[in-house]
mmCIF file of C-alpha atoms in Angstrom:
data_model
loop_
_atom_site.group_PDB
_atom_site.id
_atom_site.type_symbol
_atom_site.label_atom_id
_atom_site.label_comp_id
_atom_site.label_asym_id
_atom_site.label_seq_id
_atom_site.Cartn_x
_atom_site.Cartn_y
_atom_site.Cartn_z
ATOM 1 C CA SER K 24 75.740 101.875 111.870
ATOM 2 C CA GLN K 25 75.834 98.274 112.888
ATOM 3 C CA GLU K 26 79.248 96.704 113.279
ATOM 4 C CA LEU K 27 79.969 93.000 113.428
ATOM 5 C CA GLU K 28 83.050 91.759 115.205
ATOM 6 C CA GLN K 29 84.252 88.233 114.722
ATOM 7 C CA SER K 30 86.610 86.295 116.928
ATOM 8 C CA PRO K 31 89.044 84.803 116.605
ATOM 9 C CA GLN K 32 90.541 86.290 113.433
ATOM 10 C CA SER K 33 92.165 82.992 112.643
ATOM 11 C CA LEU K 34 92.103 79.525 114.053
ATOM 12 C CA ILE K 35 94.289 76.474 113.520
ATOM 13 C CA VAL K 36 92.946 73.197 114.849
ATOM 14 C CA GLN K 37 93.863 69.554 114.598
ATOM 15 C CA GLU K 38 91.491 67.390 112.606
ATOM 16 C CA GLY K 39 88.836 65.921 114.869
ATOM 17 C CA LYS K 40 88.813 68.820 117.332
ATOM 18 C CA ASN K 41 85.811 71.005 118.087
ATOM 19 C CA LEU K 42 85.895 74.753 117.620
ATOM 20 C CA THR K 43 83.759 77.851 118.075
ATOM 21 C CA ILE K 44 83.657 81.133 116.169
ATOM 22 C CA ASN K 45 81.876 84.141 117.611
ATOM 23 C CA CYS K 46 80.146 87.091 116.021
ATOM 24 C CA THR K 47 79.174 90.092 118.158
ATOM 25 C CA SER K 48 76.999 92.924 116.978
ATOM 26 C CA SER K 49 76.904 96.489 118.237
ATOM 27 C CA LYS K 50 73.128 96.480 117.760
ATOM 28 C CA THR K 51 70.246 94.040 117.989
ATOM 29 C CA LEU K 52 70.338 91.494 115.221
ATOM 30 C CA TYR K 53 67.186 90.937 113.216
ATOM 31 C CA GLY K 54 68.712 88.371 110.942
ATOM 32 C CA LEU K 55 72.145 86.847 111.264
ATOM 33 C CA TYR K 56 73.759 84.882 108.459
ATOM 34 C CA TRP K 57 76.727 82.580 108.439
ATOM 35 C CA TYR K 58 78.649 82.066 105.233
ATOM 36 C CA LYS K 59 81.733 80.097 104.339
ATOM 37 C CA GLN K 60 84.231 81.212 101.721
ATOM 38 C CA LYS K 61 87.051 79.287 100.173
ATOM 39 C CA TYR K 62 89.948 81.607 99.393
ATOM 40 C CA GLY K 63 89.213 83.744 96.319
ATOM 41 C CA GLU K 64 85.828 82.137 95.724
ATOM 42 C CA GLY K 65 82.218 83.063 96.316
ATOM 43 C CA LEU K 66 80.387 82.779 99.606
ATOM 44 C CA ILE K 67 78.391 79.677 100.442
ATOM 45 C CA PHE K 68 75.341 80.144 102.642
ATOM 46 C CA LEU K 69 75.417 78.039 105.801
ATOM 47 C CA MET K 70 72.607 79.209 108.060
ATOM 48 C CA MET K 71 70.337 82.070 108.966
ATOM 49 C CA LEU K 72 69.105 82.815 112.495
ATOM 50 C CA GLN K 73 66.342 85.226 113.342
ATOM 51 C CA LYS K 74 64.853 84.478 116.724
ATOM 52 C CA GLY K 75 66.580 84.975 120.036
ATOM 53 C CA GLY K 76 67.711 81.619 121.380
ATOM 54 C CA GLU K 77 67.404 80.005 117.969
ATOM 55 C CA GLU K 78 69.790 77.193 117.156
ATOM 56 C CA LYS K 79 70.284 75.490 113.810
ATOM 57 C CA SER K 80 72.451 72.605 112.738
ATOM 58 C CA HIS K 81 73.676 71.321 109.428
ATOM 59 C CA GLU K 82 75.856 68.241 109.443
ATOM 60 C CA LYS K 83 78.572 69.025 111.990
ATOM 61 C CA ILE K 84 77.996 72.762 112.115
ATOM 62 C CA THR K 85 75.709 74.369 114.705
ATOM 63 C CA ALA K 86 74.901 78.059 114.951
ATOM 64 C CA LYS K 87 73.157 79.855 117.799
ATOM 65 C CA LEU K 88 71.760 83.334 118.273
ATOM 66 C CA ASP K 89 71.743 84.426 121.885
ATOM 67 C CA GLU K 90 68.581 85.554 123.681
ATOM 68 C CA LYS K 91 69.511 89.222 123.529
ATOM 69 C CA LYS K 92 70.141 88.840 119.811
ATOM 70 C CA GLN K 93 73.472 90.570 119.812
ATOM 71 C CA GLN K 94 75.802 87.619 119.552
ATOM 72 C CA SER K 95 75.976 84.465 117.520
ATOM 73 C CA SER K 96 78.302 81.500 117.706
ATOM 74 C CA LEU K 97 79.191 78.909 115.116
ATOM 75 C CA HIS K 98 80.356 75.574 116.466
ATOM 76 C CA ILE K 99 82.015 72.842 114.436
ATOM 77 C CA THR K 100 82.198 69.376 115.909
ATOM 78 C CA ALA K 101 84.953 66.929 114.976
ATOM 79 C CA SER K 102 86.503 69.266 112.409
ATOM 80 C CA GLN K 103 87.686 67.947 109.050
ATOM 81 C CA PRO K 104 90.003 69.434 106.410
ATOM 82 C CA SER K 105 86.876 70.161 104.321
ATOM 83 C CA HIS K 106 85.806 72.652 106.985
ATOM 84 C CA ALA K 107 88.798 74.856 106.248
ATOM 85 C CA GLY K 108 88.016 78.291 104.844
ATOM 86 C CA ILE K 109 86.893 81.722 105.915
ATOM 87 C CA TYR K 110 83.708 81.970 107.955
ATOM 88 C CA LEU K 111 81.800 85.237 107.743
ATOM 89 C CA CYS K 112 78.835 86.440 109.694
ATOM 90 C CA GLY K 113 76.516 88.956 108.078
ATOM 91 C CA ALA K 114 73.494 90.963 109.113
ATOM 92 C CA ALA K 115 71.008 93.345 107.587
ATOM 93 C CA GLY K 116 71.693 96.932 108.608
ATOM 94 C CA GLY K 117 69.242 99.700 109.386
ATOM 95 C CA ASN K 118 69.308 101.145 105.873
ATOM 96 C CA ASN K 119 68.419 97.873 104.239
ATOM 97 C CA ASP K 120 72.084 97.296 103.547
ATOM 98 C CA MET K 121 74.077 94.252 104.473
ATOM 99 C CA ARG K 122 77.144 94.157 106.673
ATOM 100 C CA PHE K 123 79.699 91.444 107.253
ATOM 101 C CA GLY K 124 82.258 90.720 109.889
ATOM 102 C CA ALA K 125 85.922 90.626 108.934
ATOM 103 C CA GLY K 126 85.855 86.832 108.860
ATOM 104 C CA THR K 127 87.565 84.002 110.710
ATOM 105 C CA ARG K 128 90.152 82.010 108.791
ATOM 106 C CA LEU K 129 89.997 78.351 109.789
ATOM 107 C CA THR K 130 92.808 75.910 109.082
ATOM 108 C CA VAL K 131 92.323 72.238 109.916
ATOM 109 C CA LYS K 132 95.515 70.214 110.158
ATOM 110 C CA PRO K 133 95.244 66.566 109.136
ATOM 111 C CA ASP N 27 76.899 76.148 92.047
ATOM 112 C CA SER N 28 74.737 78.977 93.395
ATOM 113 C CA GLY N 29 73.023 79.715 90.070
ATOM 114 C CA VAL N 30 74.445 83.251 90.006
ATOM 115 C CA THR N 31 76.847 83.918 87.165
ATOM 116 C CA GLN N 32 79.393 86.677 86.829
ATOM 117 C CA THR N 33 81.545 87.728 83.925
ATOM 118 C CA PRO N 34 84.353 88.163 83.381
ATOM 119 C CA LYS N 35 86.152 85.995 85.904
ATOM 120 C CA HIS N 36 89.324 88.065 85.751
ATOM 121 C CA LEU N 37 89.952 91.580 84.517
ATOM 122 C CA ILE N 38 93.255 93.382 84.283
ATOM 123 C CA THR N 39 93.261 97.031 83.356
ATOM 124 C CA ALA N 40 95.156 100.273 83.870
ATOM 125 C CA THR N 41 94.538 103.243 86.122
ATOM 126 C CA GLY N 42 92.102 105.754 84.710
ATOM 127 C CA GLN N 43 90.216 103.166 82.693
ATOM 128 C CA ARG N 44 86.571 102.127 82.908
ATOM 129 C CA VAL N 45 85.248 98.578 83.184
ATOM 130 C CA THR N 46 81.874 96.882 83.326
ATOM 131 C CA LEU N 47 81.159 93.812 85.407
ATOM 132 C CA ARG N 48 78.125 91.713 84.644
ATOM 133 C CA CYS N 49 75.914 89.588 86.837
ATOM 134 C CA SER N 50 73.042 87.237 86.045
ATOM 135 C CA PRO N 51 70.963 86.376 89.115
ATOM 136 C CA ARG N 52 69.389 83.030 89.886
ATOM 137 C CA SER N 53 66.265 82.376 87.904
ATOM 138 C CA GLY N 54 63.341 84.105 89.614
ATOM 139 C CA ASP N 55 65.416 86.255 91.961
ATOM 140 C CA LEU N 56 64.424 89.914 91.852
ATOM 141 C CA SER N 57 67.189 91.409 93.955
ATOM 142 C CA VAL N 58 70.805 91.829 92.993
ATOM 143 C CA TYR N 59 73.503 92.970 95.393
ATOM 144 C CA TRP N 60 77.053 94.065 94.645
ATOM 145 C CA TYR N 61 79.952 93.668 97.054
ATOM 146 C CA GLN N 62 83.627 94.536 97.015
ATOM 147 C CA GLN N 63 86.093 92.368 98.870
ATOM 148 C CA SER N 64 89.643 93.537 99.454
ATOM 149 C CA LEU N 65 92.300 92.438 101.902
ATOM 150 C CA ASP N 66 92.227 95.613 103.950
ATOM 151 C CA GLN N 67 88.487 96.396 103.880
ATOM 152 C CA GLY N 68 86.963 92.942 103.950
ATOM 153 C CA LEU N 69 83.587 92.360 102.337
ATOM 154 C CA GLN N 70 81.808 95.666 101.751
ATOM 155 C CA PHE N 71 78.255 96.074 100.541
ATOM 156 C CA LEU N 72 78.046 98.444 97.580
ATOM 157 C CA ILE N 73 74.486 98.563 96.290
ATOM 158 C CA GLN N 74 71.231 96.636 95.968
ATOM 159 C CA TYR N 75 68.719 96.633 93.145
ATOM 160 C CA TYR N 76 65.247 95.193 93.380
ATOM 161 C CA ASN N 77 63.271 94.557 90.219
ATOM 162 C CA GLY N 78 65.118 97.250 88.327
ATOM 163 C CA GLU N 79 65.155 99.922 91.009
ATOM 164 C CA GLU N 80 67.883 100.927 93.408
ATOM 165 C CA ARG N 81 66.864 99.793 96.886
ATOM 166 C CA ALA N 82 69.840 100.285 99.163
ATOM 167 C CA LYS N 83 73.224 101.911 98.960
ATOM 168 C CA GLY N 84 76.327 101.065 100.920
ATOM 169 C CA ASN N 85 79.926 102.172 100.579
ATOM 170 C CA ILE N 86 79.799 102.797 96.857
ATOM 171 C CA LEU N 87 82.083 105.450 95.416
ATOM 172 C CA GLU N 88 80.736 108.114 93.076
ATOM 173 C CA ARG N 89 83.018 106.721 90.364
ATOM 174 C CA PHE N 90 81.029 103.489 90.535
ATOM 175 C CA SER N 91 77.510 102.986 89.268
ATOM 176 C CA ALA N 92 75.206 100.076 88.712
ATOM 177 C CA GLN N 93 71.956 99.242 87.036
ATOM 178 C CA GLN N 94 69.551 96.359 86.771
ATOM 179 C CA PHE N 95 67.941 95.676 83.429
ATOM 180 C CA PRO N 96 64.399 94.463 82.627
ATOM 181 C CA ASP N 97 65.676 90.901 82.289
ATOM 182 C CA LEU N 98 67.031 91.339 85.863
ATOM 183 C CA HIS N 99 70.699 91.016 85.010
ATOM 184 C CA SER N 100 72.863 93.738 86.484
ATOM 185 C CA GLU N 101 76.002 95.609 85.567
ATOM 186 C CA LEU N 102 78.477 97.376 87.805
ATOM 187 C CA ASN N 103 80.413 100.141 86.103
ATOM 188 C CA LEU N 104 83.719 101.260 87.576
ATOM 189 C CA SER N 105 85.341 104.352 86.098
ATOM 190 C CA SER N 106 88.518 106.397 86.594
ATOM 191 C CA LEU N 107 90.013 103.293 88.120
ATOM 192 C CA GLU N 108 92.643 103.586 90.821
ATOM 193 C CA LEU N 109 95.108 101.046 92.159
ATOM 194 C CA GLY N 110 93.005 100.733 95.303
ATOM 195 C CA ASP N 111 90.026 99.498 93.305
ATOM 196 C CA SER N 112 91.778 96.177 92.793
ATOM 197 C CA ALA N 113 89.566 93.670 94.563
ATOM 198 C CA LEU N 114 87.148 90.801 94.175
ATOM 199 C CA TYR N 115 83.702 92.008 93.171
ATOM 200 C CA PHE N 116 80.820 89.749 94.067
ATOM 201 C CA CYS N 117 77.267 89.779 92.947
ATOM 202 C CA ALA N 118 74.544 88.068 94.978
ATOM 203 C CA SER N 119 70.861 87.549 94.361
ATOM 204 C CA SER N 120 67.801 86.759 96.404
ATOM 205 C CA PHE N 121 64.046 86.716 96.171
ATOM 206 C CA PRO N 122 63.246 88.936 99.129
ATOM 207 C CA LEU N 123 59.756 89.695 100.272
ATOM 208 C CA GLY N 124 59.090 93.380 99.668
ATOM 209 C CA GLY N 125 62.613 93.923 98.497
ATOM 210 C CA SER N 126 64.039 93.652 102.015
ATOM 211 C CA VAL N 127 67.653 92.688 102.302
ATOM 212 C CA ASN N 128 66.845 90.367 105.175
ATOM 213 C CA ASN N 129 66.889 87.166 103.191
ATOM 214 C CA GLU N 130 69.407 84.569 102.224
ATOM 215 C CA GLN N 131 71.637 85.744 99.418
ATOM 216 C CA PHE N 132 73.234 83.490 96.839
ATOM 217 C CA PHE N 133 76.677 84.623 95.772
ATOM 218 C CA GLY N 134 78.310 84.397 92.392
ATOM 219 C CA PRO N 135 81.940 83.283 91.961
ATOM 220 C CA GLY N 136 83.165 86.864 91.702
ATOM 221 C CA THR N 137 85.191 88.963 89.275
ATOM 222 C CA ARG N 138 88.795 89.595 90.221
ATOM 223 C CA LEU N 139 89.774 93.086 89.120
ATOM 224 C CA THR N 140 93.427 94.057 88.964
ATOM 225 C CA VAL N 141 94.272 97.682 88.279
ATOM 226 C CA LEU N 142 97.885 98.249 87.221
#
């Protein structure tokens, strides 16, 4: 089965700093999703990447899927307190199921 | 607001009991997914329904069952509840081509289940 590992598990940054979260898959990714979750709330879709080398941006968040399609990174530029939350990567598994990484908890200090 | 609704928001019950969680997908979405999120297991996929039929199964216990009705809303039934079933249960919906899971999913706000 496909496993997704996220790093780091948690991250504390000063407001205004850049940061990167990584998601590594044990198998080739055919669709990689990034979601954000505020504690105890539902997941908010950020981006989906499908093609190797693909890069997408939304406001100050950029996500990339590497050429070999086994790793994705999420980069936040000039972080703000509103970026705080749990970031999860997800991918479709071989049995048409959906798997998620354990998440990265981001804290942004004002 | 994702357009996916879940009821109830909170549920407190005792071990051995049975509960039903309800989910209404976004208008037009044919697929409904159920997930369980707990502190130790993270977000776990339970089951997917597409247009009324079961399409994919994940880590769903035999004590749990789900169905999707003709109006596309879905229910997740949890029986013989144990303390370890306490978790956030999310429903998500999408309009996938051919029923594939490989599409963006819109998540509901979740139902927090506490088993005492």
